[in-house]
Tab-separated table of C-alpha atoms in Angstrom:
chain	number	residue	atom	x	y	z
A	28	MET	CA	-0.125	-0.414	-0.358
A	29	ARG	CA	0.864	2.972	-0.944
A	30	PRO	CA	2.472	5.576	1.842
A	31	THR	CA	-0.158	8.496	0.846
A	32	SER	CA	-2.917	5.607	0.906
A	33	VAL	CA	-2.473	4.692	4.473
A	34	ILE	CA	-2.150	8.216	5.625
A	35	PHE	CA	-5.258	8.825	4.067
A	36	LEU	CA	-7.160	5.043	5.912
A	37	ILE	CA	-4.901	7.179	9.161
A	38	ILE	CA	-6.988	9.903	8.547
A	39	SER	CA	-10.183	8.012	8.021
A	40	VAL	CA	-9.887	5.893	11.149
A	41	LEU	CA	-9.377	8.893	13.332
A	42	VAL	CA	-11.931	11.067	11.437
A	43	ALA	CA	-14.750	7.986	12.493
A	44	CYS	CA	-13.296	7.558	16.271
A	45	LEU	CA	-14.020	11.234	16.453
A	46	GLY	CA	-17.279	11.625	15.048
A	47	VAL	CA	-18.185	8.205	17.291
A	48	MET	CA	-17.158	10.599	20.402
A	49	LEU	CA	-18.933	13.545	19.478
A	50	CYS	CA	-21.973	11.621	18.722
A	51	LEU	CA	-21.996	9.638	22.308
A	52	GLY	CA	-21.406	12.669	24.009
A	53	ALA	CA	-23.952	14.437	22.156
A	54	VAL	CA	-26.564	11.414	22.680
A	55	SER	CA	-25.615	11.943	27.009
A	56	MET	CA	-25.716	15.724	26.471
A	57	ALA	CA	-29.591	14.673	25.638
A	58	GLU	CA	-30.002	12.875	27.925
A	59	GLU	CA	-29.538	14.805	30.324
A	60	ARG	CA	-31.458	17.238	29.604
A	61	GLY	CA	-34.686	15.667	28.485
A	62	GLU	CA	-33.942	15.988	24.633
A	63	GLU	CA	-34.719	13.663	21.836
A	64	LEU	CA	-31.498	13.375	19.429
A	65	PHE	CA	-32.716	10.383	17.255
A	66	ALA	CA	-36.130	10.377	15.453
A	67	THR	CA	-36.402	6.878	17.142
A	68	VAL	CA	-38.782	7.291	20.336
A	69	LYS	CA	-37.778	4.328	22.407
A	70	GLN	CA	-41.269	2.775	24.606
A	71	GLU	CA	-41.837	1.602	27.641
A	72	ASP	CA	-41.733	-1.692	26.398
A	73	GLY	CA	-38.046	-1.605	25.107
A	74	SER	CA	-39.412	-1.322	21.304
A	75	TYR	CA	-38.183	1.891	19.200
A	76	LEU	CA	-40.913	4.214	17.077
A	77	ILE	CA	-41.025	6.727	14.442
A	78	THR	CA	-43.979	8.450	12.987
A	79	LYS	CA	-44.613	9.541	9.660
A	80	TYR	CA	-47.346	11.181	9.162
A	81	PHE	CA	-48.788	11.883	5.218
A	82	GLY	CA	-51.121	13.996	2.922
A	83	LEU	CA	-49.721	16.727	4.586
A	84	ALA	CA	-47.680	19.746	3.285
A	85	GLU	CA	-43.673	19.867	4.314
A	86	GLY	CA	-43.362	21.191	8.139
A	87	GLU	CA	-47.755	21.097	8.814
A	88	GLU	CA	-49.198	19.859	12.334
A	89	PRO	CA	-51.234	16.585	12.189
A	90	ASP	CA	-55.041	18.205	12.144
A	91	PRO	CA	-56.952	15.036	12.901
A	92	SER	CA	-60.385	17.617	11.965
A	93	SER	CA	-58.201	18.928	8.262
A	94	SER	CA	-59.772	18.146	5.233
A	95	LYS	CA	-56.436	18.517	3.832
A	96	ASN	CA	-54.913	15.352	2.231
A	97	ASP	CA	-52.911	15.174	-0.485
A	98	THR	CA	-51.857	11.018	-0.341
A	99	LYS	CA	-53.504	8.663	-3.469
A	100	LYS	CA	-51.792	6.406	-4.049
A	101	MET	CA	-49.403	4.202	-1.500
A	102	GLU	CA	-46.998	1.187	-2.236
A	103	LEU	CA	-45.115	-0.740	0.848
A	104	ILE	CA	-42.409	-3.010	-0.046
A	105	PHE	CA	-40.810	-4.518	2.897
A	106	GLU	CA	-38.729	-7.509	3.285
A	107	ASN	CA	-38.732	-9.069	7.179
A	108	VAL	CA	-41.579	-6.759	8.453
A	109	ASP	CA	-45.308	-7.436	9.394
A	110	VAL	CA	-47.038	-4.454	8.038
A	111	THR	CA	-50.873	-3.167	9.671
A	112	ILE	CA	-53.148	-1.840	7.895
A	113	LYS	CA	-56.142	0.550	10.044
A	114	GLY	CA	-59.347	2.226	8.941
A	115	GLY	CA	-61.058	4.730	10.543
A	116	SER	CA	-58.238	5.921	12.625
A	117	GLU	CA	-57.787	9.629	13.960
A	118	VAL	CA	-55.152	10.742	11.740
A	119	ASN	CA	-53.101	9.948	8.937
A	120	LYS	CA	-49.789	8.455	9.909
A	121	ILE	CA	-47.265	5.475	9.666
A	122	GLU	CA	-45.462	3.788	12.706
A	123	PHE	CA	-42.139	2.340	12.497
A	124	TYR	CA	-41.332	-0.109	15.501
A	125	ASN	CA	-37.442	-0.815	15.448
A	126	PHE	CA	-36.384	0.986	12.774
A	127	THR	CA	-33.712	3.589	12.547
A	128	ASP	CA	-34.298	7.193	10.776
A	129	GLY	CA	-31.913	5.185	7.755
A	130	MET	CA	-33.626	2.014	7.814
A	131	PHE	CA	-36.457	2.849	5.174
A	132	SER	CA	-36.705	5.287	2.208
A	133	TYR	CA	-39.903	7.566	2.389
A	134	LYS	CA	-40.841	9.352	-0.675
A	135	ALA	CA	-43.326	11.223	-1.535
A	136	SER	CA	-44.934	12.836	-5.202
A	137	VAL	CA	-46.271	15.988	-5.791
A	138	GLY	CA	-49.108	13.913	-7.045
A	139	GLY	CA	-50.049	12.300	-4.671
A	140	ALA	CA	-48.060	9.146	-4.543
A	141	LEU	CA	-46.097	8.043	-1.203
A	142	THR	CA	-43.820	4.767	-1.650
A	143	VAL	CA	-41.770	3.565	1.090
A	144	GLU	CA	-38.875	0.874	0.735
A	145	ASP	CA	-37.893	-1.004	3.029
A	146	LEU	CA	-33.741	-0.463	3.467
A	147	ASN	CA	-32.860	-2.970	6.017
A	148	GLY	CA	-29.037	-3.811	6.205
A	149	VAL	CA	-25.812	-1.553	6.565
A	150	MET	CA	-25.211	-1.060	2.825
A	151	LYS	CA	-28.409	-0.079	2.485
A	152	MET	CA	-28.456	2.161	4.771
A	153	ILE	CA	-26.052	4.153	2.868
A	154	SER	CA	-26.694	3.358	-0.843
A	155	PHE	CA	-25.800	5.625	-3.738
A	156	GLY	CA	-28.281	6.338	-6.274
A	157	THR	CA	-28.365	9.580	-9.157
A	158	SER	CA	-29.918	11.818	-6.832
A	159	GLY	CA	-27.103	11.475	-4.809
A	160	ILE	CA	-26.027	9.367	-1.668
A	161	ASN	CA	-28.477	8.037	0.577
A	162	PHE	CA	-27.540	8.536	3.874
A	163	LYS	CA	-29.368	9.802	7.580
A	164	GLY	CA	-26.493	10.140	9.750
A	165	PHE	CA	-23.840	8.038	11.134
A	166	ARG	CA	-25.735	8.293	14.626
A	167	ASN	CA	-28.429	5.913	13.457
A	168	LEU	CA	-25.476	3.351	12.812
A	169	LEU	CA	-24.325	3.533	16.558
A	170	PHE	CA	-27.067	1.403	18.292
A	171	TYR	CA	-27.912	-0.619	14.380
A	172	HIS	CA	-27.311	-3.757	16.516
A	173	GLU	CA	-29.889	-3.001	19.267
A	174	TYR	CA	-32.590	-2.307	16.424
A	175	ASN	CA	-31.756	-5.379	14.324
A	176	LYS	CA	-32.371	-8.278	17.248
A	177	LEU	CA	-36.055	-6.829	17.452
A	178	ASP	CA	-38.841	-7.937	15.648
A	179	ARG	CA	-39.922	-5.119	13.313
A	180	LYS	CA	-43.434	-4.156	12.178
A	181	VAL	CA	-45.305	-1.523	10.698
A	182	ILE	CA	-48.752	0.298	10.815
A	183	VAL	CA	-50.265	2.192	8.794
A	184	TYR	CA	-53.666	4.133	9.879
A	185	VAL	CA	-55.678	5.992	7.690
A	186	THR	CA	-58.878	8.528	7.956
A	187	ASP	CA	-62.152	8.050	6.150
A	188	GLU	CA	-61.669	11.148	5.011
A	189	SER	CA	-58.458	10.812	3.741
A	190	ASN	CA	-57.996	10.473	-0.488
A	191	VAL	CA	-56.216	6.972	-0.456
A	192	ASN	CA	-57.657	4.983	-3.179
A	193	ASN	CA	-54.867	2.380	-3.826
A	194	ILE	CA	-52.664	0.759	-1.651
A	195	LYS	CA	-50.100	-1.642	-2.620
A	196	CYS	CA	-48.389	-3.661	-0.208
A	197	SER	CA	-45.775	-6.414	-0.694
A	198	VAL	CA	-44.255	-8.549	2.391
A	199	LYS	CA	-40.451	-11.141	1.560
A	200	ASN	CA	-41.010	-12.677	5.126
A	201	GLY	CA	-43.799	-11.391	7.197
A	202	ASN	CA	-48.034	-11.204	7.978
A	203	ILE	CA	-50.167	-8.910	6.686
A	204	THR	CA	-53.520	-7.443	8.635
A	205	VAL	CA	-56.315	-4.964	7.091
A	206	GLU	CA	-58.715	-4.520	8.857
A	207	ASP	CA	-61.905	-1.712	9.433
A	208	MET	CA	-60.973	0.078	5.689
A	209	GLY	CA	-63.786	2.135	5.501
A	210	ARG	CA	-62.714	4.382	2.734
A	211	PRO	CA	-62.941	3.343	-1.588
A	212	CYS	CA	-59.793	1.439	-1.940
A	213	ASP	CA	-58.037	-0.842	-4.399
A	214	PHE	CA	-55.827	-3.298	-2.437
A	215	THR	CA	-52.676	-5.377	-4.043
A	216	LEU	CA	-50.878	-7.426	-1.353
A	217	THR	CA	-48.462	-9.964	-2.030
A	218	ALA	CA	-46.159	-12.168	0.694
A	219	GLU	CA	-43.690	-14.986	-0.279
A	220	GLU	CA	-43.476	-15.735	3.484
A	221	GLY	CA	-46.902	-15.194	5.693
A	222	ASP	CA	-50.293	-14.990	6.805
A	223	MET	CA	-52.751	-12.460	5.452
A	224	LYS	CA	-55.713	-11.741	7.273
A	225	ILE	CA	-58.344	-9.121	6.064
A	226	SER	CA	-61.067	-8.170	7.332
A	227	GLY	CA	-63.785	-5.357	8.123
A	228	ILE	CA	-63.486	-3.243	4.224
A	229	TYR	CA	-66.490	-2.025	2.797
A	230	LYS	CA	-66.965	0.036	-0.818
A	231	THR	CA	-63.570	-1.946	-2.218
A	232	SER	CA	-63.618	-1.983	-5.732
A	233	SER	CA	-60.947	-4.587	-5.870
A	234	LEU	CA	-58.481	-7.179	-3.542
A	235	SER	CA	-56.114	-8.552	-5.433
A	236	VAL	CA	-53.903	-10.794	-3.379
A	237	GLU	CA	-50.911	-13.370	-4.005
A	238	ALA	CA	-49.469	-15.336	-1.205
A	239	LYS	CA	-46.660	-17.986	-1.755
A	240	ARG	CA	-46.848	-20.127	1.923
A	241	GLY	CA	-48.880	-19.419	4.824
A	242	SER	CA	-52.571	-18.635	4.997
A	243	VAL	CA	-55.401	-16.051	3.525
A	244	THR	CA	-58.513	-14.657	5.543
A	245	ILE	CA	-60.978	-13.039	3.978
A	246	THR	CA	-64.435	-12.378	5.981
A	247	ASP	CA	-66.334	-9.921	6.552
A	248	SER	CA	-66.253	-7.675	3.868
A	249	SER	CA	-68.329	-6.109	1.065
A	250	LEU	CA	-66.028	-6.180	-2.460
A	251	TYR	CA	-66.742	-5.375	-5.597
A	252	GLU	CA	-63.796	-7.385	-7.163
A	253	LEU	CA	-62.020	-10.688	-5.250
A	254	SER	CA	-58.596	-12.192	-7.302
A	255	VAL	CA	-56.361	-14.458	-4.549
A	256	LYS	CA	-53.473	-16.536	-6.698
A	257	SER	CA	-51.779	-18.973	-4.011
A	258	ASP	CA	-49.132	-21.690	-4.630
A	259	SER	CA	-48.836	-22.786	-0.942
A	260	ALA	CA	-50.999	-20.663	1.363
A	261	SER	CA	-54.815	-22.033	2.196
A	262	VAL	CA	-57.603	-19.136	1.776
A	263	ASP	CA	-60.636	-18.887	3.517
A	264	VAL	CA	-62.961	-16.396	2.370
A	265	ARG	CA	-66.310	-16.366	4.954
A	266	LYS	CA	-68.809	-13.634	5.513
A	267	THR	CA	-68.203	-11.945	2.606
A	268	ASP	CA	-70.143	-10.131	-0.445
A	269	ILE	CA	-68.425	-9.697	-3.525
A	270	VAL	CA	-70.831	-7.959	-6.063
A	271	LYS	CA	-68.731	-9.381	-9.307
A	272	THR	CA	-65.768	-11.554	-9.559
A	273	THR	CA	-64.263	-13.858	-7.324
A	274	GLU	CA	-61.562	-15.627	-8.456
A	275	ILE	CA	-59.217	-18.093	-6.487
A	276	ALA	CA	-56.557	-20.129	-7.913
A	277	VAL	CA	-54.509	-22.067	-5.729
A	278	LYS	CA	-51.360	-24.616	-6.552
A	279	ASN	CA	-50.539	-26.819	-3.529
A	280	ALA	CA	-53.185	-26.172	-0.906
A	281	ASP	CA	-56.616	-26.006	0.796
A	282	VAL	CA	-59.933	-23.527	-0.202
A	283	ARG	CA	-62.836	-22.503	2.197
A	284	TYR	CA	-65.627	-20.361	-0.290
A	285	ASP	CA	-68.954	-19.673	1.571
A	286	HIS	CA	-71.463	-17.997	-0.665
A	287	GLU	CA	-73.014	-15.018	0.374
A	288	GLY	CA	-76.275	-16.283	-1.316
A	289	LEU	CA	-78.670	-19.602	-0.870
A	290	THR	CA	-78.155	-20.044	-4.638
A	291	PHE	CA	-76.056	-19.323	-6.786
A	292	ASP	CA	-78.687	-18.082	-9.320
A	293	GLY	CA	-77.524	-15.665	-11.855
A	294	TYR	CA	-73.709	-16.167	-11.654
A	295	ASP	CA	-70.998	-18.467	-13.986
A	296	VAL	CA	-70.048	-21.417	-11.647
A	297	ASP	CA	-66.525	-22.725	-12.785
A	298	ILE	CA	-65.320	-25.285	-9.505
A	299	LYS	CA	-63.020	-27.021	-9.438
A	300	ALA	CA	-60.734	-29.683	-7.395
A	301	LEU	CA	-58.359	-31.277	-9.909
A	302	ASP	CA	-56.860	-33.052	-7.632
A	303	GLY	CA	-58.790	-32.992	-4.353
A	304	LYS	CA	-61.803	-33.292	-2.437
A	305	LEU	CA	-64.794	-31.528	-3.626
A	306	THR	CA	-67.545	-30.283	-0.583
A	307	TYR	CA	-70.311	-28.259	-1.274
A	308	ASN	CA	-73.477	-27.529	0.950
A	309	GLU	CA	-71.625	-29.699	3.411
A	310	ASN	CA	-72.248	-32.546	0.760
A	311	VAL	CA	-68.911	-34.187	-0.816
A	312	LEU	CA	-69.509	-35.005	-4.613
A	313	LEU	CA	-67.695	-37.935	-6.406
A	314	VAL	CA	-67.067	-35.138	-9.133
A	315	PRO	CA	-65.214	-32.956	-7.500
A	316	GLU	CA	-66.342	-29.919	-10.512
A	317	ILE	CA	-69.472	-27.645	-10.508
A	318	VAL	CA	-69.581	-25.559	-13.776
A	319	PHE	CA	-73.226	-23.813	-14.703
A	320	ASP	CA	-73.882	-20.728	-16.409
A	321	GLY	CA	-76.015	-18.706	-14.381
A	322	ALA	CA	-76.512	-15.708	-16.931
A	323	PRO	CA	-79.640	-14.721	-17.695
A	324	ASP	CA	-80.301	-14.881	-21.886
A	325	GLU	CA	-80.414	-11.204	-21.652
A	326	ASP	CA	-79.723	-8.287	-19.603
A	327	PRO	CA	-82.486	-7.571	-17.673
A	328	ASN	CA	-81.741	-3.930	-17.999
A	329	LYS	CA	-82.419	-3.703	-21.574
A	330	GLN	CA	-85.515	-1.350	-22.773
A	331	PRO	CA	-87.710	-3.352	-25.264
A	332	GLU	CA	-86.971	-3.640	-28.495
A	333	ASP	CA	-88.970	-0.270	-31.028
A	334	GLY	CA	-91.438	-2.301	-33.295
A	335	ASP	CA	-90.930	0.580	-36.238
A	336	GLU	CA	-87.788	-0.740	-38.318
A	337	ASP	CA	-86.684	2.937	-38.834
A	338	LYS	CA	-87.065	4.324	-35.520
A	339	LYS	CA	-84.518	1.401	-34.939
A	340	ASP	CA	-82.384	2.561	-37.562
A	341	GLU	CA	-82.440	5.938	-36.195
A	342	ASP	CA	-81.998	4.979	-32.962
A	343	LYS	CA	-78.567	2.820	-33.851
A	344	LYS	CA	-77.017	6.530	-36.021
A	345	GLU	CA	-77.716	7.917	-32.722
A	346	ASP	CA	-75.662	5.559	-30.512
A	347	GLU	CA	-72.858	4.974	-32.762
A	348	THR	CA	-70.968	6.843	-31.199
A	349	THR	CA	-71.906	4.826	-27.981
A	350	SER	CA	-69.329	2.413	-26.861
A	351	TYR	CA	-70.447	-1.633	-27.886
A	352	LEU	CA	-69.585	-2.812	-24.053
A	353	ASP	CA	-73.149	-0.434	-22.736
A	354	ASP	CA	-75.141	-3.240	-24.243
A	355	VAL	CA	-72.773	-6.221	-23.038
A	356	TYR	CA	-74.209	-7.621	-20.293
A	357	VAL	CA	-71.124	-9.722	-18.179
A	358	PRO	CA	-73.071	-11.350	-14.886
A	359	ASN	CA	-71.766	-12.636	-11.761
A	360	SER	CA	-68.769	-15.191	-11.924
A	361	VAL	CA	-67.467	-17.552	-9.549
A	362	LYS	CA	-64.109	-19.411	-10.294
A	363	ILE	CA	-62.327	-21.685	-8.275
A	364	VAL	CA	-59.249	-23.715	-9.243
A	365	CYS	CA	-57.375	-25.664	-6.680
A	366	GLU	CA	-54.546	-28.544	-8.298
A	367	LYS	CA	-53.420	-30.132	-5.684
A	368	GLY	CA	-56.493	-29.694	-2.279
A	369	ASN	CA	-59.799	-30.338	-0.694
A	370	VAL	CA	-62.031	-27.544	-2.231
A	371	THR	CA	-65.253	-26.543	1.056
A	372	VAL	CA	-68.003	-24.052	-0.765
A	373	ASN	CA	-71.361	-23.315	0.634
A	374	ASN	CA	-74.265	-20.981	0.341
A	375	VAL	CA	-74.687	-18.991	3.425
A	376	GLU	CA	-77.527	-16.984	4.351
A	377	PRO	CA	-76.394	-13.041	3.447
A	378	LYS	CA	-75.002	-11.202	6.034
A	379	GLN	CA	-77.477	-8.727	7.596
A	380	ASN	CA	-76.660	-4.685	7.223
A	381	ASN	CA	-74.611	-5.338	4.683
A	382	VAL	CA	-73.359	-2.077	2.579
A	383	ASN	CA	-72.659	-3.495	-0.214
A	384	THR	CA	-75.233	-1.342	-2.400
A	385	ASP	CA	-72.440	1.183	-1.861
A	386	VAL	CA	-69.773	0.029	-2.682
A	387	ASN	CA	-68.002	3.221	-5.315
A	388	GLY	CA	-64.595	1.633	-5.588
A	389	GLY	CA	-61.101	2.807	-5.043
A	390	GLU	CA	-59.025	4.229	-8.129
A	391	ASN	CA	-59.518	1.547	-10.766
A	392	GLY	CA	-63.001	0.569	-10.101
A	393	GLY	CA	-64.183	3.489	-8.842
A	394	GLU	CA	-67.182	3.554	-11.528
A	395	ASN	CA	-67.852	-0.157	-11.552
A	396	GLY	CA	-68.340	-0.553	-8.134
A	397	GLY	CA	-70.566	3.000	-7.915
A	398	GLU	CA	-72.931	2.139	-10.920
A	399	ASN	CA	-73.291	-1.392	-10.871
A	400	GLY	CA	-72.315	-2.766	-7.217
A	401	GLY	CA	-75.975	-1.817	-6.142
A	402	GLU	CA	-77.357	-2.674	-9.459
A	403	GLU	CA	-76.856	-6.402	-9.822
A	404	ASN	CA	-77.104	-7.520	-6.135
């Protein structure tokens, strides 16, 4: 090694040691004065908490009564973290437990998109990008060993008055919980290893779930569309009204689906247990397959044909700009395909106080949820 390199190395070590001493001194002084040196606050149970408020302008104080909510889309990307999304909250905020300020990326764009990404690991905390160096300060590395021993979790609180209409959450190894979401919102949830529990969500246009291992439980909700893809995660759907489309595809796990209705009248049904047992209304079917077209012969909302051919031609000319989709009746559908595993399907009496007639939908399903949801159920 060249002498110049040795000199610079020694200087770097000295500067680092000096930085450590200054940080420790600052910590001691802050404790004596009762001041918080870090964004992370230690809780009584020994955990560490960072709170971020979203939907607010820079420097604006959180106000539960404020109608200003700028955030419309949220994307949450984590590795070994349990994530909980709670609706009906008093203020829009995200709580990070057992994180330092440099262990996650928090980016809010002008267009109302908020992206939160996991940066666990020293090398991720000191990363280089097109916008420069991502580093929140040497002090965040001092007690990294303490944070790293604790289980991390994130809790997202959303008010019913917020503008959030689309939430994507991806977890590599952890549980995802969504509960009491009473405002229109589309959900896309992905977990490689962990359980998903979705309950008490209403006015939701679409719920898309993809799971590899664990379990998926959906209950006490009202949805416009449901899509579940699973490798080895069991799927359980109960006490949930789905206005339009239900699609569940499982490779190697059991499926339980309770249909909110005493029959499948008006539904296209395609339920198959390719290599397993199919139980329908507590009866085991010898042929593990239910397929029938429950759609009516024509759209029940279609107007009676006018006997005057000339009048019909005139109407046709006037409506040439109308999309052909307006005249196509799309029936409700239930499609469940299980490659290896047992499928249990029951028709149950619809639960009381269902709010499916007020399904307004989120970003992508607002038109369908609002216009069709109440008419067809």
